[in-house]
mmCIF file of C-alpha atoms in Angstrom:
data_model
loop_
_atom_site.group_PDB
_atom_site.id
_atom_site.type_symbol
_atom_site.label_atom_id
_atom_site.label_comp_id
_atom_site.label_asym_id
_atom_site.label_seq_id
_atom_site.Cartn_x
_atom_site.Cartn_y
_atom_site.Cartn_z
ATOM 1 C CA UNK A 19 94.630 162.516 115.688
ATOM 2 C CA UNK A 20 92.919 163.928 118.947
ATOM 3 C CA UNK A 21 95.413 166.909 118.682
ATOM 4 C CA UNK A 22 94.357 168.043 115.066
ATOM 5 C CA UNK A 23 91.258 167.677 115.560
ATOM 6 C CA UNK A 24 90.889 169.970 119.031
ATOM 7 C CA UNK A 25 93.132 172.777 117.205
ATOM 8 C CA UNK A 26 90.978 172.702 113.813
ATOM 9 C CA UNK A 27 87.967 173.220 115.950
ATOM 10 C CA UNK A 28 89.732 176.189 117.643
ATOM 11 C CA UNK A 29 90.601 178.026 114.784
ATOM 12 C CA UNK A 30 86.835 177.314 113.115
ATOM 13 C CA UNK A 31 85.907 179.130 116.133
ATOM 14 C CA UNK A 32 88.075 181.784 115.486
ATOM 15 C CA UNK A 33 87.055 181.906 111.979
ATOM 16 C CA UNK A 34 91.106 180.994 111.241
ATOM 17 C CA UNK A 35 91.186 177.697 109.627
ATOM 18 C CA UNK A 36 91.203 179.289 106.325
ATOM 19 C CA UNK A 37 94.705 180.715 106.906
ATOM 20 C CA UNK A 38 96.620 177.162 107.550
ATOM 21 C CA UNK A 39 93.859 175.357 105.171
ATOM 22 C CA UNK A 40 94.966 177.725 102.028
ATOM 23 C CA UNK A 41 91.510 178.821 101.518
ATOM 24 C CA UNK A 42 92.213 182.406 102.430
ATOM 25 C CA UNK A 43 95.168 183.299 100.798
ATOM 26 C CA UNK A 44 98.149 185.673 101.992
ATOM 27 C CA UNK A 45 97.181 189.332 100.802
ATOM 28 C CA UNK A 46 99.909 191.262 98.827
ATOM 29 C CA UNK A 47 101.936 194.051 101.316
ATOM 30 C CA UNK A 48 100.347 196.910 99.615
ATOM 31 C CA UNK A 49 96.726 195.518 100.177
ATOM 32 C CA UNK A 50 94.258 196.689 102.907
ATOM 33 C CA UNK A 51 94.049 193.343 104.269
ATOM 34 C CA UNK A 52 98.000 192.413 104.761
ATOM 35 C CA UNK A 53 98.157 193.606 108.040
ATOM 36 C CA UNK A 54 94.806 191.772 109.921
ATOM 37 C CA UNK A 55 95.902 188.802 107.770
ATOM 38 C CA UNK A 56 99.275 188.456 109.064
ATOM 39 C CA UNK A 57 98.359 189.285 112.663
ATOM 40 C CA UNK A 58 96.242 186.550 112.295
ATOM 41 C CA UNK A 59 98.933 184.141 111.026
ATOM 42 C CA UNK A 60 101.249 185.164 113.597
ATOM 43 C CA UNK A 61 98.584 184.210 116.522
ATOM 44 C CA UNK A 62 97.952 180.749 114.873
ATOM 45 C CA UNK A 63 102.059 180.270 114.654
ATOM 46 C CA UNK A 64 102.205 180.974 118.689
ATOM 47 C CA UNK A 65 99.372 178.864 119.746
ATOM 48 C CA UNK A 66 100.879 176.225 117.298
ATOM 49 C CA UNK A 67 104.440 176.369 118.523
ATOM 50 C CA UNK A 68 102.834 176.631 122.399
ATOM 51 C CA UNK A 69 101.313 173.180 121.934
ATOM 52 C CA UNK A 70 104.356 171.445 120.615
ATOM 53 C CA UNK A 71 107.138 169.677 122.825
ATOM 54 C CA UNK A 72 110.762 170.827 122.821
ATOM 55 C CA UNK A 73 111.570 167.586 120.921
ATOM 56 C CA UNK A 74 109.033 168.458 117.873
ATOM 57 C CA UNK A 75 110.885 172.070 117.529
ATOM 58 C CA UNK A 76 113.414 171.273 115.302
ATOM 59 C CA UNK A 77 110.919 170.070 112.657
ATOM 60 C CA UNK A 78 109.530 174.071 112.210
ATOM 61 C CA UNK A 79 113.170 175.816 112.566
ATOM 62 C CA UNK A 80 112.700 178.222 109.632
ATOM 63 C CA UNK A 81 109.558 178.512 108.825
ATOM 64 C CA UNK A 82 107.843 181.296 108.838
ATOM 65 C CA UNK A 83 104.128 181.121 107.912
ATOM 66 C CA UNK A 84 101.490 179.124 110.298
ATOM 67 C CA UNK A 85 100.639 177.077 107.577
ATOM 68 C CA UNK A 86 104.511 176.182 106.648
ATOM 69 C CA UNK A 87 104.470 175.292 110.713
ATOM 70 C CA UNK A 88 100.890 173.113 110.077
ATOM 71 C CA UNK A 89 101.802 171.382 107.048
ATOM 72 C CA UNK A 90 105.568 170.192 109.121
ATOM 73 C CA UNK A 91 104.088 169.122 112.244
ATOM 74 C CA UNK A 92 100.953 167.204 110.145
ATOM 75 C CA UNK A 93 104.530 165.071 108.710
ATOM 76 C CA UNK A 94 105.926 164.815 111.696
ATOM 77 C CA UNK A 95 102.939 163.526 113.269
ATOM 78 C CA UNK A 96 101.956 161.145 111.303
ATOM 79 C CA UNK A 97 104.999 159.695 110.758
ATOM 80 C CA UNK A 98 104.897 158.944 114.604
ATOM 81 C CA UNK A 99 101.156 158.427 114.257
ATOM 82 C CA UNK A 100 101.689 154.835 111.910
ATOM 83 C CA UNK A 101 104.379 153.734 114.368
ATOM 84 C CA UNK A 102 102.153 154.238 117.370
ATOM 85 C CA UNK A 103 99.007 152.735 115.467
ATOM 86 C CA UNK A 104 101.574 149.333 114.644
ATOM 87 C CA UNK A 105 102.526 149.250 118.463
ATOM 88 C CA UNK A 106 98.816 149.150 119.789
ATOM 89 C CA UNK A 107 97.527 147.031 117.090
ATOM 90 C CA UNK A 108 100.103 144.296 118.032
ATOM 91 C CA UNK A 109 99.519 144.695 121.502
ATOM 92 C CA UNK A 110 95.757 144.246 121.023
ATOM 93 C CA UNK A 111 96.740 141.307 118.925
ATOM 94 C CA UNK A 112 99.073 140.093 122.119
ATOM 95 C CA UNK A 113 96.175 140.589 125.062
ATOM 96 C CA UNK A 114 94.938 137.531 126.807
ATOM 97 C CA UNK A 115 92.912 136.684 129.706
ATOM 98 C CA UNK A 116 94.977 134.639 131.479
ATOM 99 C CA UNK A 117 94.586 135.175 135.393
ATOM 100 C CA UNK A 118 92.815 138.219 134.675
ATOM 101 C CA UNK A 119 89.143 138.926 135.559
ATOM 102 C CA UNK A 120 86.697 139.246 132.598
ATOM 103 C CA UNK A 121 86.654 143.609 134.031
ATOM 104 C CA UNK A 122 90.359 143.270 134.155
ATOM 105 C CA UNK A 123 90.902 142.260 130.749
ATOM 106 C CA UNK A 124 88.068 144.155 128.762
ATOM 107 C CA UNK A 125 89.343 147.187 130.351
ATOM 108 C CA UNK A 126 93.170 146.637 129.384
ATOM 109 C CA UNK A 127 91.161 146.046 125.588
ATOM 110 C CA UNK A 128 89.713 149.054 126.399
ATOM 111 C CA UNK A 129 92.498 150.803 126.853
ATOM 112 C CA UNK A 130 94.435 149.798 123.559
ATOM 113 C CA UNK A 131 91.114 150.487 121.669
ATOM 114 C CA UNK A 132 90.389 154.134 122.834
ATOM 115 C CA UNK A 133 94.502 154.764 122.419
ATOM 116 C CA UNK A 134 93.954 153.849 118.638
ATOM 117 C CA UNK A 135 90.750 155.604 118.115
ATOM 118 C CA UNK A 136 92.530 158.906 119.794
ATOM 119 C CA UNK A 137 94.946 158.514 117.174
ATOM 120 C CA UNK A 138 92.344 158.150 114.184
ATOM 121 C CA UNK A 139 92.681 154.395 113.852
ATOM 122 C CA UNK A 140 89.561 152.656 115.315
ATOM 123 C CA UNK A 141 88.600 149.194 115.340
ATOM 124 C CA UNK A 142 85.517 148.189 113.931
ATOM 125 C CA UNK A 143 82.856 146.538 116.245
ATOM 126 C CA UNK A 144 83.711 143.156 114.631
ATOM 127 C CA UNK A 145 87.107 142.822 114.589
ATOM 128 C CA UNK A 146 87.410 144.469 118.049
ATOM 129 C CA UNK A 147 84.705 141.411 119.281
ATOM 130 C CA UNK A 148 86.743 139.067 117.226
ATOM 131 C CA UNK A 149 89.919 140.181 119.173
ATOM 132 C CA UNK A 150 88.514 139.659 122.666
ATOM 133 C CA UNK A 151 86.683 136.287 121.931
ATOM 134 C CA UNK A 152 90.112 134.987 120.423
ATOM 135 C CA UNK A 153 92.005 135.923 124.014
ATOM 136 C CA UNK A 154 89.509 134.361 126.556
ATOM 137 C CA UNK A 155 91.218 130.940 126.773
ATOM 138 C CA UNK A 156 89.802 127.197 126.800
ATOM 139 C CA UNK A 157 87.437 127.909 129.706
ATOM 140 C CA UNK A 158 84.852 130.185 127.380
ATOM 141 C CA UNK A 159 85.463 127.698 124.104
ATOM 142 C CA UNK A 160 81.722 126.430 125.088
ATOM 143 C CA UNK A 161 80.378 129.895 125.093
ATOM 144 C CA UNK A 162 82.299 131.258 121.726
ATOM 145 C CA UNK A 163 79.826 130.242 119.275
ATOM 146 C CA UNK A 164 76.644 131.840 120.688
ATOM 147 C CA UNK A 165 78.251 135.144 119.887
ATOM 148 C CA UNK A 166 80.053 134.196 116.410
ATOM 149 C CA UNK A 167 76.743 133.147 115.141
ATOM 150 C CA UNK A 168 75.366 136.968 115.786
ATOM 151 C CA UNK A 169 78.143 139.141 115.778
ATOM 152 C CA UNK A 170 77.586 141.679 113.781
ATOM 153 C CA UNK A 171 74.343 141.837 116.107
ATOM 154 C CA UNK A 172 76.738 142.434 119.720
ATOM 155 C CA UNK A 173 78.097 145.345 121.072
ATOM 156 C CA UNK A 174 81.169 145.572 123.410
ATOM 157 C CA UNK A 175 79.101 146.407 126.298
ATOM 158 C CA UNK A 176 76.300 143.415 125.548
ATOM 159 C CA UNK A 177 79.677 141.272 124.904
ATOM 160 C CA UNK A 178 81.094 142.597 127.930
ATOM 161 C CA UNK A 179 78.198 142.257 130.284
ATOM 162 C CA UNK A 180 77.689 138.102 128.530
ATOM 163 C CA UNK A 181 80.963 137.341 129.477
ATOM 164 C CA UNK A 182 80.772 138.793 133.090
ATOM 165 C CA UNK A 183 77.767 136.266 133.224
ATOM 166 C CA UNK A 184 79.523 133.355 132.471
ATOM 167 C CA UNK A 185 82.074 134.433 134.533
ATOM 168 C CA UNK A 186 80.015 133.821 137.680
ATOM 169 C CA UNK A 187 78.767 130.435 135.889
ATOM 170 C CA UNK A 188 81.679 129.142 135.712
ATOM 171 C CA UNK A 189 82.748 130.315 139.386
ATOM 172 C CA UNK A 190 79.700 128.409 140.606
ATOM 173 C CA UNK A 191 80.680 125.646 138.672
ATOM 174 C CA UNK A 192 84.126 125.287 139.928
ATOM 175 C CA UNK A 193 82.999 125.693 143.563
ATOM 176 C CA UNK A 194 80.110 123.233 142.861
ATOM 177 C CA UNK A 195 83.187 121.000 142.203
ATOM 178 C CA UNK A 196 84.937 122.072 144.911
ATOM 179 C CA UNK A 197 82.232 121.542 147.574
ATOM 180 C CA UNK A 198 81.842 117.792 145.951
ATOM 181 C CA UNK A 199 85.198 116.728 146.386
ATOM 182 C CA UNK A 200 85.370 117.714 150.129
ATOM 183 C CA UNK A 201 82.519 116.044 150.499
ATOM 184 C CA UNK A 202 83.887 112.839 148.891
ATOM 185 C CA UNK A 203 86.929 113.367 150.593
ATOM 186 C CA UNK A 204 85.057 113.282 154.384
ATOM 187 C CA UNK A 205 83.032 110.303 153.466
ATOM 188 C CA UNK A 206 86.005 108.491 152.815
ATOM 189 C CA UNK A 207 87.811 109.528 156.186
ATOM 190 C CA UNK A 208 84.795 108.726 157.641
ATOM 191 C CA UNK A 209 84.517 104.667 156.059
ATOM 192 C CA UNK A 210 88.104 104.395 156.818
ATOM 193 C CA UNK A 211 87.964 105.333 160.556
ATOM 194 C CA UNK A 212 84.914 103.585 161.128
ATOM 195 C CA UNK A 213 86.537 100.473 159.140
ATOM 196 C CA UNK A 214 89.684 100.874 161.561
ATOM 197 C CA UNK A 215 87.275 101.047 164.911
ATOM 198 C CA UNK A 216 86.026 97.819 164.099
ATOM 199 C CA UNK A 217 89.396 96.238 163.133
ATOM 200 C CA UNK A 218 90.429 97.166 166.451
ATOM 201 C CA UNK A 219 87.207 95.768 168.218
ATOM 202 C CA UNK A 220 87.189 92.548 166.925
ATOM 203 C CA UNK A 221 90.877 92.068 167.478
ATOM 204 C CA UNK A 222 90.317 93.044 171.270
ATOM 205 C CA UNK A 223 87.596 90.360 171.018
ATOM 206 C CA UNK A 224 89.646 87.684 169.945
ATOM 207 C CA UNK A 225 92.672 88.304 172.545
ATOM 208 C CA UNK A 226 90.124 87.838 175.124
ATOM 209 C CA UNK A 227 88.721 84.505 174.091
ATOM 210 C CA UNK A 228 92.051 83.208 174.077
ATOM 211 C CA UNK A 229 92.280 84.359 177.541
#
């Protein structure tokens, strides 16, 4: 997870990861070294317990050692960690265009995608592309296959910046549609009220030959 990771860099800065790790072991009380070594424990159980929320505290009442503290919030974490990882894979399971924009709905992918990476579950490049392609809807069925044919050859930005393309296509498209039916539609008022002009004209020209 993105928190682990940020705190193990801090203490390898600190040259303390040994101490929660196990790697540098707790001195006895009559050594030289007891005292630096369990000032240093105590800093890593304050910065530890400083990062945690008041709901996580009751998971490290008791303990006493940093790397007691470590090893309970690493089980408390990852406990949460699976349930969180099932929530956004079924939501990325759940997303579909819809209404949505082609920017709209690769950035709510997006989204779900850098939520499970934060937590240490990524998606691979091809099952994240298979994920998107399966949520597009009828409209892109014609443009599926020219990336399933190659796709372990795509990246989300190249599929990203495709579908964006055929976005506009198929915005031309349905406008090019658009424009043709008002057109028919004009043509047809037109023939109609020229049909009813001359119904009227040659019925005025028969009332006055019977005059």
């Amino acid at each position: 997870m993105l928190w682990k990771m940020q705190f193990i860099s801090l203490l390898r800065v600190h040259d303390l990861l040994g101490i929660i790790d196990g790697t540098s072991l707790k001195p006895q009380e009559d050594d030289s070294g007891y005292t630096i070594w369990n000032k240093k424990d105590q800093l890593i159980m304050t910065w530890l317990i400083s990062t945690i929320s008041e709901p996580i505290l009751p998971a490290i009442v008791g303990l006493v050692s940093s790397r007691q503290i470590w090893e309970a919030l690493a089980r408390t974490f990852a406990s949460q960690s699976q349930a969180r990882v099932l929530q956004l894979r079924m939501q990325l399971q759940s997303v579909h265009r819809g209404d949505k924009s082609i920017n709209e709905y690769m950035q709510s992918i997006r989204t779900i995608v850098n939520n499970l990476a934060a937590i240490g579950n990524p998606i691979s490049d091809p099952d994240l592309l298979i994920h998107v392609l399966a949520g597009l809807g009828p409209q892109y069925d014609s443009f599926i296959p020219s990336i399933t044919t190659r796709i372990d050859q795509v990246s989300l930005d190249t599929l990203h910046g495709l579908l964006s393309s055929h976005e506009i296509l198929l915005q031309l498209q349905s406008q090019r549609v658009s424009d043709s039916l008002v057109l028919s539609a004009h043509k047809t008022d037109s023939t109609i009220h020229q049909g009813n002009q001359g119904g009227r004209g040659r019925g005025q020209g028969r009332g006055q030959g019977r005059g």
